[in-house]
Short mmCIF file of C-alpha atoms and ligand atoms in Angstrom, two decimals:
data_model
loop_
_atom_site.label_atom_id
_atom_site.label_comp_id
_atom_site.label_asym_id
_atom_site.label_seq_id
_atom_site.Cartn_x
_atom_site.Cartn_y
_atom_site.Cartn_z
CA MET A 1450 22.35 -4.02 -37.36
CA THR A 1451 23.07 -0.47 -38.53
CA ILE A 1452 21.02 2.21 -36.90
CA ASP A 1453 19.25 4.66 -39.16
CA GLN A 1454 21.38 7.85 -39.04
CA THR A 1455 18.63 10.18 -40.26
CA LEU A 1456 16.42 8.95 -37.44
CA MET A 1457 19.14 9.74 -34.89
CA THR A 1458 19.77 13.17 -36.37
CA LYS A 1459 16.10 14.01 -36.29
CA TYR A 1460 15.49 12.52 -32.83
CA PRO A 1461 18.77 12.64 -30.86
CA GLN A 1462 17.34 10.61 -27.95
CA VAL A 1463 17.06 7.57 -30.26
CA SER A 1464 20.82 7.33 -29.85
CA ASP A 1465 20.44 7.20 -26.04
CA LEU A 1466 17.83 4.48 -26.42
CA ALA A 1467 20.14 2.51 -28.72
CA HIS A 1468 22.86 2.77 -26.05
CA GLU A 1469 20.52 1.50 -23.30
CA LYS A 1470 20.83 4.81 -21.48
CA PRO A 1471 18.02 5.64 -19.03
CA ILE A 1472 16.19 8.68 -20.40
CA PHE A 1473 13.34 11.05 -19.74
CA TRP A 1474 11.44 11.84 -22.94
CA ARG A 1475 9.04 14.76 -22.91
CA ASN A 1476 6.30 14.46 -25.49
CA PRO A 1477 6.35 17.63 -27.66
CA ASP A 1478 2.74 17.09 -28.78
CA TYR A 1479 1.28 16.81 -25.27
CA GLY A 1480 -1.96 18.70 -24.76
CA GLN A 1481 -2.71 19.51 -28.40
CA LYS A 1482 -6.38 19.29 -29.30
CA VAL A 1483 -6.94 16.58 -31.91
CA PRO A 1484 -9.83 14.25 -32.74
CA LEU A 1485 -9.51 10.87 -30.98
CA PRO A 1486 -10.81 7.48 -32.16
CA PHE A 1487 -12.75 6.98 -28.90
CA SER A 1488 -15.08 9.13 -26.83
CA ARG A 1489 -16.33 9.43 -23.27
CA ALA A 1490 -19.49 7.64 -24.44
CA ASP A 1491 -17.35 4.59 -25.30
CA ILE A 1492 -16.00 4.57 -21.74
CA PHE A 1493 -19.49 4.77 -20.23
CA ASP A 1494 -20.66 1.98 -22.54
CA ALA A 1495 -17.89 -0.17 -21.06
CA VAL A 1496 -18.79 0.90 -17.50
CA ALA A 1497 -22.39 -0.20 -18.11
CA ARG A 1498 -21.29 -3.57 -19.53
CA TRP A 1499 -19.14 -4.26 -16.44
CA GLU A 1500 -22.20 -3.48 -14.32
CA ARG A 1501 -24.46 -5.83 -16.29
CA PHE A 1502 -21.93 -8.60 -15.75
CA ALA A 1503 -21.37 -7.90 -12.04
CA PRO A 1504 -23.97 -10.50 -10.87
CA TYR A 1505 -22.32 -13.11 -13.10
CA LEU A 1506 -18.82 -12.29 -11.85
CA ALA A 1507 -19.93 -12.33 -8.20
CA GLN A 1508 -21.28 -15.83 -8.73
CA ALA A 1509 -18.62 -17.35 -11.00
CA PHE A 1510 -15.68 -15.76 -9.12
CA PRO A 1511 -16.59 -15.75 -5.41
CA GLU A 1512 -13.55 -13.61 -4.59
CA THR A 1513 -15.38 -10.72 -6.33
CA ALA A 1514 -18.58 -11.18 -4.30
CA LYS A 1515 -17.63 -8.83 -1.48
CA MET A 1516 -17.25 -6.06 -4.11
CA HIS A 1517 -20.57 -7.20 -5.65
CA GLY A 1518 -18.83 -8.39 -8.80
CA ILE A 1519 -17.04 -5.10 -9.46
CA ILE A 1520 -13.36 -5.63 -10.25
CA GLU A 1521 -11.41 -2.71 -8.83
CA SER A 1522 -8.20 -2.16 -6.87
CA PRO A 1523 -7.48 0.09 -3.89
CA LEU A 1524 -5.60 3.40 -4.00
CA VAL A 1525 -3.13 3.11 -1.13
CA ARG A 1526 -1.15 5.93 0.49
CA LEU A 1527 2.53 5.00 0.83
CA ASP A 1528 3.82 7.11 3.73
CA ARG A 1529 6.54 4.71 4.86
CA MET A 1530 7.66 4.04 1.30
CA GLN A 1531 7.83 7.79 0.74
CA ASN A 1532 10.10 8.23 3.79
CA GLN A 1533 12.30 5.50 2.39
CA TRP A 1534 12.29 7.17 -1.03
CA ASN A 1535 13.29 10.49 0.58
CA ASN A 1536 16.14 8.78 2.42
CA ASP A 1537 17.41 7.30 -0.84
CA HIS A 1538 17.27 10.47 -2.94
CA THR A 1539 18.95 13.87 -2.67
CA SER A 1540 15.77 15.89 -3.15
CA ASP A 1541 12.63 14.99 -1.21
CA LEU A 1542 9.34 14.18 -2.86
CA ALA A 1543 7.14 17.04 -1.68
CA GLY A 1544 3.72 15.73 -2.78
CA GLY A 1545 1.86 12.62 -1.63
CA LEU A 1546 2.86 9.15 -2.84
CA TYR A 1547 0.21 6.52 -3.60
CA LEU A 1548 0.00 3.06 -5.08
CA LYS A 1549 -2.82 2.06 -7.42
CA ALA A 1550 -2.72 -1.59 -6.44
CA ASP A 1551 -3.84 -3.41 -9.58
CA SER A 1552 -1.54 -6.15 -8.26
CA GLN A 1553 -4.55 -6.95 -6.05
CA LEU A 1554 -7.18 -7.11 -8.80
CA PRO A 1555 -9.16 -10.35 -8.62
CA ILE A 1556 -8.79 -13.22 -11.12
CA SER A 1557 -5.38 -12.39 -12.68
CA GLY A 1558 -3.75 -10.30 -9.94
CA SER A 1559 -2.81 -7.78 -12.61
CA ILE A 1560 -3.97 -4.83 -14.68
CA LYS A 1561 -4.99 -7.38 -17.35
CA SER A 1562 -8.12 -8.05 -15.30
CA ARG A 1563 -9.35 -4.73 -16.72
CA GLY A 1564 -8.90 -5.12 -20.47
CA GLY A 1565 -8.60 -8.88 -20.88
CA ILE A 1566 -11.67 -9.79 -18.88
CA TYR A 1567 -13.67 -6.95 -20.42
CA GLU A 1568 -13.08 -8.22 -23.95
CA VAL A 1569 -14.19 -11.72 -22.96
CA LEU A 1570 -17.35 -10.30 -21.36
CA LYS A 1571 -18.14 -8.35 -24.49
CA PHE A 1572 -17.73 -11.45 -26.65
CA ALA A 1573 -19.86 -13.57 -24.29
CA GLU A 1574 -22.57 -10.93 -24.34
CA LYS A 1575 -22.57 -10.90 -28.12
CA ILE A 1576 -22.93 -14.68 -28.33
CA ALA A 1577 -25.53 -14.82 -25.55
CA THR A 1578 -27.71 -12.07 -27.09
CA THR A 1579 -27.47 -13.30 -30.69
CA LYS A 1580 -27.26 -17.10 -30.35
CA GLY A 1581 -28.97 -17.39 -26.97
CA ASP A 1582 -31.95 -15.52 -25.55
CA LEU A 1583 -30.18 -13.11 -23.20
CA VAL A 1584 -31.55 -9.55 -23.09
CA TYR A 1585 -29.72 -6.62 -21.55
CA MET A 1586 -32.02 -6.26 -18.53
CA ASP A 1587 -31.61 -9.93 -17.52
CA ASP A 1588 -29.72 -10.96 -14.42
CA TYR A 1589 -26.48 -12.04 -16.10
CA SER A 1590 -25.78 -14.69 -13.47
CA VAL A 1591 -27.87 -16.89 -15.78
CA LEU A 1592 -24.74 -17.06 -17.95
CA ALA A 1593 -23.22 -19.41 -15.38
CA SER A 1594 -25.92 -21.99 -16.17
CA GLU A 1595 -25.37 -25.30 -17.92
CA LYS A 1596 -27.44 -24.08 -20.87
CA TYR A 1597 -25.10 -21.17 -21.56
CA HIS A 1598 -21.99 -23.19 -20.82
CA LYS A 1599 -23.06 -25.54 -23.63
CA LEU A 1600 -23.71 -22.64 -25.99
CA PHE A 1601 -20.32 -21.06 -25.27
CA ALA A 1602 -18.57 -24.41 -25.80
CA ASN A 1603 -19.28 -24.03 -29.54
CA TYR A 1604 -17.01 -20.97 -29.64
CA GLY A 1605 -13.36 -20.30 -29.05
CA VAL A 1606 -11.30 -17.50 -27.50
CA SER A 1607 -7.59 -17.14 -28.11
CA VAL A 1608 -4.85 -14.71 -27.12
CA ALA A 1609 -1.07 -14.27 -27.24
CA SER A 1610 0.66 -13.07 -24.11
CA THR A 1611 3.83 -12.71 -22.06
CA GLY A 1612 1.79 -14.13 -19.17
CA ASN A 1613 -0.75 -11.92 -17.42
CA LEU A 1614 -3.08 -11.28 -20.35
CA ALA A 1615 -3.29 -15.04 -20.84
CA LEU A 1616 -4.14 -15.45 -17.15
CA SER A 1617 -7.03 -12.98 -17.20
CA VAL A 1618 -8.45 -13.99 -20.58
CA GLY A 1619 -7.80 -17.70 -20.08
CA ILE A 1620 -9.40 -18.08 -16.67
CA VAL A 1621 -12.51 -16.09 -17.54
CA ALA A 1622 -13.03 -17.50 -21.05
CA ALA A 1623 -12.65 -21.08 -19.78
CA THR A 1624 -15.08 -20.38 -16.92
CA PHE A 1625 -17.74 -19.28 -19.41
CA GLY A 1626 -17.10 -22.53 -21.26
CA PHE A 1627 -15.31 -21.20 -24.34
CA LYS A 1628 -12.65 -23.37 -25.97
CA THR A 1629 -9.70 -21.33 -24.81
CA THR A 1630 -6.18 -21.24 -26.27
CA VAL A 1631 -3.30 -19.09 -25.11
CA TYR A 1632 -0.01 -18.57 -26.96
CA MET A 1633 2.84 -17.85 -24.58
CA SER A 1634 6.13 -16.09 -25.43
CA HIS A 1635 9.46 -17.23 -23.98
CA ASP A 1636 9.17 -14.79 -21.07
CA ALA A 1637 6.03 -16.43 -19.67
CA ARG A 1638 6.53 -17.91 -16.20
CA GLN A 1639 5.95 -21.62 -15.68
CA TRP A 1640 3.47 -21.12 -12.83
CA LYS A 1641 1.22 -19.08 -15.13
CA LYS A 1642 1.16 -21.89 -17.69
CA ASP A 1643 0.46 -24.45 -14.96
CA LYS A 1644 -2.39 -22.41 -13.54
CA LEU A 1645 -3.97 -22.00 -16.97
CA ARG A 1646 -3.75 -25.70 -17.76
CA ALA A 1647 -5.32 -26.45 -14.39
CA ASN A 1648 -8.22 -24.22 -15.49
CA GLY A 1649 -8.78 -26.20 -18.69
CA VAL A 1650 -6.99 -23.79 -21.01
CA THR A 1651 -4.88 -25.05 -23.94
CA VAL A 1652 -1.42 -23.52 -23.55
CA LYS A 1653 0.88 -23.28 -26.57
CA GLU A 1654 4.47 -22.42 -25.71
CA PHE A 1655 6.90 -20.59 -27.97
CA ASP A 1656 10.58 -19.97 -27.65
CA THR A 1657 10.36 -16.46 -29.08
CA ASP A 1658 9.48 -12.90 -28.19
CA PHE A 1659 5.83 -11.79 -27.87
CA SER A 1660 6.00 -9.82 -31.13
CA ASP A 1661 6.75 -13.07 -33.00
CA VAL A 1662 4.13 -15.13 -31.19
CA ILE A 1663 1.20 -12.82 -31.80
CA PRO A 1664 1.04 -13.25 -35.62
CA ILE A 1665 0.96 -17.05 -35.18
CA ALA A 1666 -1.98 -16.79 -32.79
CA ARG A 1667 -3.71 -14.29 -35.06
CA ASN A 1668 -3.38 -16.58 -38.10
CA ASP A 1669 -4.62 -19.65 -36.25
CA ALA A 1670 -7.71 -17.76 -35.07
CA ALA A 1671 -8.37 -16.34 -38.54
CA ALA A 1672 -8.73 -19.90 -39.83
CA ASP A 1673 -11.64 -20.54 -37.44
CA PRO A 1674 -14.67 -18.22 -37.76
CA LYS A 1675 -15.98 -19.33 -34.37
CA THR A 1676 -12.85 -18.26 -32.52
CA HIS A 1677 -12.51 -14.74 -31.19
CA PHE A 1678 -8.89 -13.55 -31.15
CA ILE A 1679 -7.98 -10.95 -28.55
CA ASP A 1680 -5.41 -8.79 -30.31
CA ASP A 1681 -3.08 -7.11 -27.82
CA GLU A 1682 -1.53 -5.09 -30.67
CA GLY A 1683 -4.68 -3.22 -31.58
CA SER A 1684 -7.92 -4.26 -29.87
CA SER A 1685 -10.41 -1.46 -29.12
CA ASP A 1686 -12.22 -3.62 -26.57
CA LEU A 1687 -9.08 -4.23 -24.54
CA PHE A 1688 -8.37 -0.51 -24.71
CA LEU A 1689 -11.82 0.49 -23.44
CA GLY A 1690 -11.76 -2.12 -20.69
CA TYR A 1691 -8.63 -0.43 -19.37
CA ALA A 1692 -10.15 3.04 -19.83
CA VAL A 1693 -12.87 2.33 -17.24
CA ALA A 1694 -10.12 2.92 -14.66
CA GLY A 1695 -10.62 6.67 -15.28
CA VAL A 1696 -14.14 6.58 -13.87
CA ARG A 1697 -13.10 4.45 -10.92
CA LEU A 1698 -10.01 6.49 -10.00
CA GLN A 1699 -11.97 9.74 -10.18
CA LYS A 1700 -14.16 8.48 -7.33
CA GLN A 1701 -11.21 7.21 -5.30
CA LEU A 1702 -9.46 10.58 -5.61
CA LYS A 1703 -12.59 12.36 -4.42
CA ASP A 1704 -13.07 9.95 -1.50
CA GLN A 1705 -9.47 10.51 -0.40
CA HIS A 1706 -9.78 14.29 -0.78
CA ILE A 1707 -7.13 14.46 -3.49
CA LYS A 1708 -7.66 17.56 -5.59
CA VAL A 1709 -6.88 17.66 -9.31
CA ASP A 1710 -6.53 21.14 -10.82
CA ARG A 1711 -3.86 23.51 -12.13
CA GLN A 1712 -2.43 24.02 -8.63
CA HIS A 1713 -2.82 20.33 -7.71
CA PRO A 1714 -1.28 18.21 -10.47
CA VAL A 1715 -1.60 14.44 -10.28
CA LEU A 1716 1.17 12.34 -11.82
CA VAL A 1717 0.47 8.75 -12.78
CA TYR A 1718 3.35 6.38 -13.52
CA LEU A 1719 2.48 3.40 -15.71
CA PRO A 1720 4.68 0.52 -16.87
CA ALA A 1721 4.37 -0.06 -20.63
CA GLY A 1722 4.84 -3.29 -22.56
CA VAL A 1723 2.93 -3.31 -25.84
CA GLY A 1724 1.39 -0.06 -24.59
CA GLY A 1725 -2.24 -1.17 -24.51
CA SER A 1726 -2.94 -1.12 -20.80
CA PRO A 1727 -1.18 2.15 -19.97
CA SER A 1728 -2.73 3.84 -23.01
CA GLY A 1729 -6.25 2.66 -22.25
CA VAL A 1730 -5.88 3.75 -18.63
CA THR A 1731 -4.43 7.12 -19.69
CA PHE A 1732 -7.24 7.71 -22.18
CA GLY A 1733 -9.72 7.02 -19.37
CA LEU A 1734 -7.91 9.31 -16.91
CA LYS A 1735 -7.60 12.20 -19.37
CA SER A 1736 -11.19 11.85 -20.62
CA ILE A 1737 -12.78 11.64 -17.20
CA ILE A 1738 -10.45 13.53 -14.85
CA GLY A 1739 -9.07 16.12 -17.26
CA PRO A 1740 -5.95 18.07 -18.21
CA TYR A 1741 -4.26 18.18 -14.79
CA ILE A 1742 -3.70 14.46 -14.43
CA HIS A 1743 -0.49 13.59 -16.28
CA ALA A 1744 0.62 10.13 -17.39
CA ILE A 1745 4.21 8.95 -17.63
CA PHE A 1746 5.09 5.58 -19.19
CA CYS A 1747 7.97 3.51 -17.82
CA GLU A 1748 9.96 1.00 -19.88
CA PRO A 1749 13.14 -1.08 -19.52
CA THR A 1750 16.24 0.37 -21.24
CA HIS A 1751 16.45 -2.89 -23.23
CA VAL A 1752 12.83 -2.71 -24.43
CA PRO A 1753 11.68 0.92 -24.83
CA SER A 1754 9.22 -0.02 -27.57
CA VAL A 1755 6.44 2.49 -26.92
CA THR A 1756 8.88 5.34 -26.24
CA LEU A 1757 10.79 4.59 -29.46
CA GLY A 1758 7.59 4.35 -31.48
CA MET A 1759 6.18 7.61 -30.12
CA MET A 1760 9.44 9.55 -30.21
CA THR A 1761 9.99 8.73 -33.89
CA LYS A 1762 6.26 8.85 -34.68
CA LEU A 1763 6.77 5.49 -36.42
CA ASN A 1764 4.74 3.76 -33.69
CA SER A 1765 4.29 0.08 -34.57
CA LYS A 1766 6.45 0.49 -37.70
CA ILE A 1767 9.62 0.39 -35.61
CA SER A 1768 10.80 -2.18 -33.07
CA VAL A 1769 13.58 -2.08 -30.49
CA TYR A 1770 15.49 -4.62 -32.58
CA ASP A 1771 15.67 -2.03 -35.39
CA ILE A 1772 17.97 0.08 -33.21
CA GLY A 1773 20.10 -2.87 -32.18
CA LEU A 1774 18.59 -3.63 -28.78
CA ASP A 1775 18.16 -7.22 -27.55
CA GLY A 1776 14.67 -6.81 -26.07
CA LEU A 1777 15.61 -8.75 -22.95
CA THR A 1778 14.36 -7.76 -19.51
CA ALA A 1779 13.53 -9.28 -16.14
CA ALA A 1780 10.26 -7.34 -16.28
CA ASP A 1781 8.39 -10.09 -18.13
CA GLY A 1782 5.20 -8.04 -18.47
CA LEU A 1783 7.16 -5.38 -20.39
CA ALA A 1784 9.12 -7.69 -22.72
CA VAL A 1785 7.50 -6.53 -25.95
CA GLY A 1786 9.77 -5.32 -28.75
CA ARG A 1787 7.15 -3.74 -30.98
CA PRO A 1788 4.40 -1.44 -29.68
CA SER A 1789 0.68 -1.77 -30.33
CA ARG A 1790 -0.83 -0.24 -33.48
CA LEU A 1791 -3.25 1.71 -31.34
CA ALA A 1792 -1.31 2.92 -28.31
CA GLY A 1793 1.11 5.42 -29.81
CA LYS A 1794 -1.48 6.95 -32.10
CA VAL A 1795 -4.01 7.62 -29.37
CA MET A 1796 -1.29 8.71 -26.91
CA ARG A 1797 0.29 11.27 -29.29
CA THR A 1798 -1.34 14.19 -27.48
CA LEU A 1799 -2.32 12.49 -24.19
CA LEU A 1800 1.01 11.22 -22.86
CA PHE A 1801 3.12 13.68 -20.87
CA GLY A 1802 6.33 11.72 -21.41
CA SER A 1803 8.16 8.53 -20.65
CA VAL A 1804 11.12 7.20 -18.72
CA THR A 1805 13.42 4.23 -19.23
CA PHE A 1806 15.05 2.31 -16.37
CA LYS A 1807 17.65 -0.37 -15.72
CA ASP A 1808 16.24 -3.69 -14.47
CA ASP A 1809 18.17 -3.58 -11.18
CA GLN A 1810 16.13 -0.58 -10.11
CA ILE A 1811 12.81 -2.40 -10.15
CA TYR A 1812 14.08 -5.19 -7.91
CA ARG A 1813 15.19 -2.60 -5.36
CA TYR A 1814 11.70 -1.08 -5.36
CA VAL A 1815 10.02 -4.50 -5.09
CA THR A 1816 11.98 -5.12 -1.90
CA GLU A 1817 11.53 -1.62 -0.48
CA LEU A 1818 7.78 -1.77 -1.03
CA MET A 1819 7.66 -5.08 0.81
CA ASP A 1820 9.88 -3.85 3.65
CA THR A 1821 8.04 -0.57 4.17
CA GLN A 1822 4.44 -1.35 3.31
CA LYS A 1823 4.19 -5.16 3.28
CA ILE A 1824 2.95 -5.04 -0.32
CA MET A 1825 4.41 -7.51 -2.79
CA VAL A 1826 4.36 -6.73 -6.50
CA GLU A 1827 6.02 -8.39 -9.47
CA PRO A 1828 9.14 -6.72 -10.92
CA SER A 1829 7.30 -5.13 -13.90
CA ALA A 1830 4.81 -3.58 -11.51
CA ALA A 1831 7.47 -1.64 -9.60
CA ALA A 1832 8.57 0.19 -12.74
CA GLY A 1833 6.55 3.30 -11.90
CA PHE A 1834 8.82 4.13 -8.95
CA THR A 1835 11.78 4.55 -11.31
CA ALA A 1836 10.10 7.50 -13.02
CA ILE A 1837 9.55 9.75 -10.01
CA ALA A 1838 13.11 11.09 -9.68
CA PRO A 1839 13.58 11.88 -13.41
CA VAL A 1840 10.15 13.52 -13.62
CA ILE A 1841 10.56 15.90 -10.68
CA LYS A 1842 14.08 16.73 -11.85
CA GLU A 1843 12.90 17.61 -15.36
CA VAL A 1844 9.70 19.32 -14.20
CA PRO A 1845 10.35 20.99 -10.83
CA ALA A 1846 6.80 22.40 -10.89
CA PHE A 1847 5.58 18.85 -10.22
CA ASN A 1848 7.56 18.65 -6.99
CA THR A 1849 5.23 20.71 -4.81
CA ALA A 1850 3.34 19.79 -1.67
CA ASN A 1851 0.13 20.10 -3.70
CA ALA A 1852 1.10 17.38 -6.17
CA THR A 1853 0.09 13.73 -5.96
CA HIS A 1854 2.17 10.88 -7.37
CA ILE A 1855 0.45 7.59 -8.18
CA VAL A 1856 2.53 4.55 -9.01
CA TRP A 1857 0.39 2.06 -10.93
CA ALA A 1858 1.37 -1.35 -9.55
CA THR A 1859 0.33 -3.51 -12.47
CA GLY A 1860 0.60 -7.02 -11.09
CA GLY A 1861 1.85 -9.54 -8.60
CA ASN A 1862 -0.76 -10.98 -6.26
CA MET A 1863 -0.96 -14.38 -7.92
CA MET A 1864 2.79 -15.00 -7.75
CA PRO A 1865 3.68 -18.19 -5.90
CA GLU A 1866 5.54 -17.69 -2.63
CA SER A 1867 8.69 -19.25 -4.09
CA GLU A 1868 8.84 -16.61 -6.87
CA ARG A 1869 8.20 -13.79 -4.43
CA LYS A 1870 11.09 -14.93 -2.29
CA VAL A 1871 13.47 -14.96 -5.26
CA ASP A 1872 12.47 -11.47 -6.42
CA TYR A 1873 12.59 -10.09 -2.89
CA ALA A 1874 16.05 -11.58 -2.31
CA LYS A 1875 17.39 -10.09 -5.54
CA GLY A 1876 16.27 -6.64 -4.45
CA LYS A 1877 17.64 -7.16 -0.96
CA ALA A 1878 21.07 -8.08 -2.33
CA LEU A 1879 21.09 -5.02 -4.57
CA LEU A 1880 20.11 -2.72 -1.68
CA THR A 1881 22.77 -4.18 0.61
CA ASN A 1882 25.53 -3.73 -1.94
CA TYR A 1883 24.35 -0.23 -2.82
C1 LIG B 352 0.87 -6.32 -19.35
C2 LIG B 352 1.56 -5.71 -18.22
C3 LIG B 352 2.07 -4.41 -18.30
C4 LIG B 352 2.04 -3.57 -19.53
O1 LIG B 352 0.84 -3.55 -20.27
P1 LIG B 352 0.89 -3.44 -21.85
O2 LIG B 352 -0.53 -3.42 -22.27
O3 LIG B 352 1.63 -4.62 -22.39
O4 LIG B 352 1.62 -2.17 -22.16
C5 LIG B 352 2.69 -3.91 -17.17
N1 LIG B 352 2.83 -4.64 -16.04
C6 LIG B 352 2.34 -5.87 -15.93
C7 LIG B 352 2.50 -6.61 -14.65
C8 LIG B 352 1.70 -6.45 -17.01
O5 LIG B 352 1.22 -7.69 -16.90
#
């Protein structure tokens, strides 16, 4: 494959990406005022829908009952991990280090419990209010009844995924009673497929990359008017489900006395695959918390799809294969060669920048997080740690005692013990030979 020379002349960092070099890309359009396709009202509409469904979720998923059916993760201070980080690096991290532990979100154990579940709830509400007799002030736990289960069984939900989106959508859609089909790319782990099948979900397996699987799923769903396809490359509902995180994090920051203003910047490090979850979350954070919370996306050097799309402004019109990359990574949640149609466009003025990392780095952080804090995450979910050093090097103003650094740990709690052991051991070996 020949790499477009004009592209490389215009955007010199494309050449670094093509050579799998870890980079820091600073978004030149950050902070510009432009109209956006979504508003704060859209976020609050989603917040209200989650609340209407809380009684249903508390009943159908007992693990959410202690939070009264609200699906949210803790914000955890990482003092021991920060000491470790300071030991490993030449310059200390002056601000506080935190983990946003979406790895502990109920139902999928990943960030996909935000967007994926939200889109299923929205579809169920539409069916229940138009084909059933649900009204908005009802107690939605009625949706767990046999009557509604039968109604939902006339409809289908489908999705394509590298694993976690299928888990969140599949488990919830099947629990409602929808005929549920998931299309899994070659990266998807066996245990995720097994778990879905055990929940009554039809699992279709493909030996290709996510970007090739999604059109197949989309076409199949288009042939059936009663099937709702959850489109990870451009769904507004997924996006807004993720954006609710802005409202939730605002409260957690306040409760933990973390200031956000010009003198107290907050940096949020988010792993990006297709770009949907980090973009939705970033839109929520910027809309609700404001200009002094800054988002950084983190991607594998072999699959910098969102970075490439945003850097060249070609967004979903360019894939990592177009610059000769193989798209292969151990970070299965990030193994997406072509970015979403929505993410790059909405992020053009909202994303501070992005960072690319080598896979070995994330295994080291998985193991260090376990050793220091007893928190286990999946490899993709440790990607945020790789961005801290490049960011404070490029922007020394962010390395002050007043700054706060939040690594968004996007998944991991549902991993079987055997997988955890393998990932942990890989990181341990890398740290020992370091
Ligand atoms: C899906 C996922 C991501 C990235 O989200 P995208 O919407 O694909 O950008 C990151 N980490 C984990 C664990 C994921 O499952």
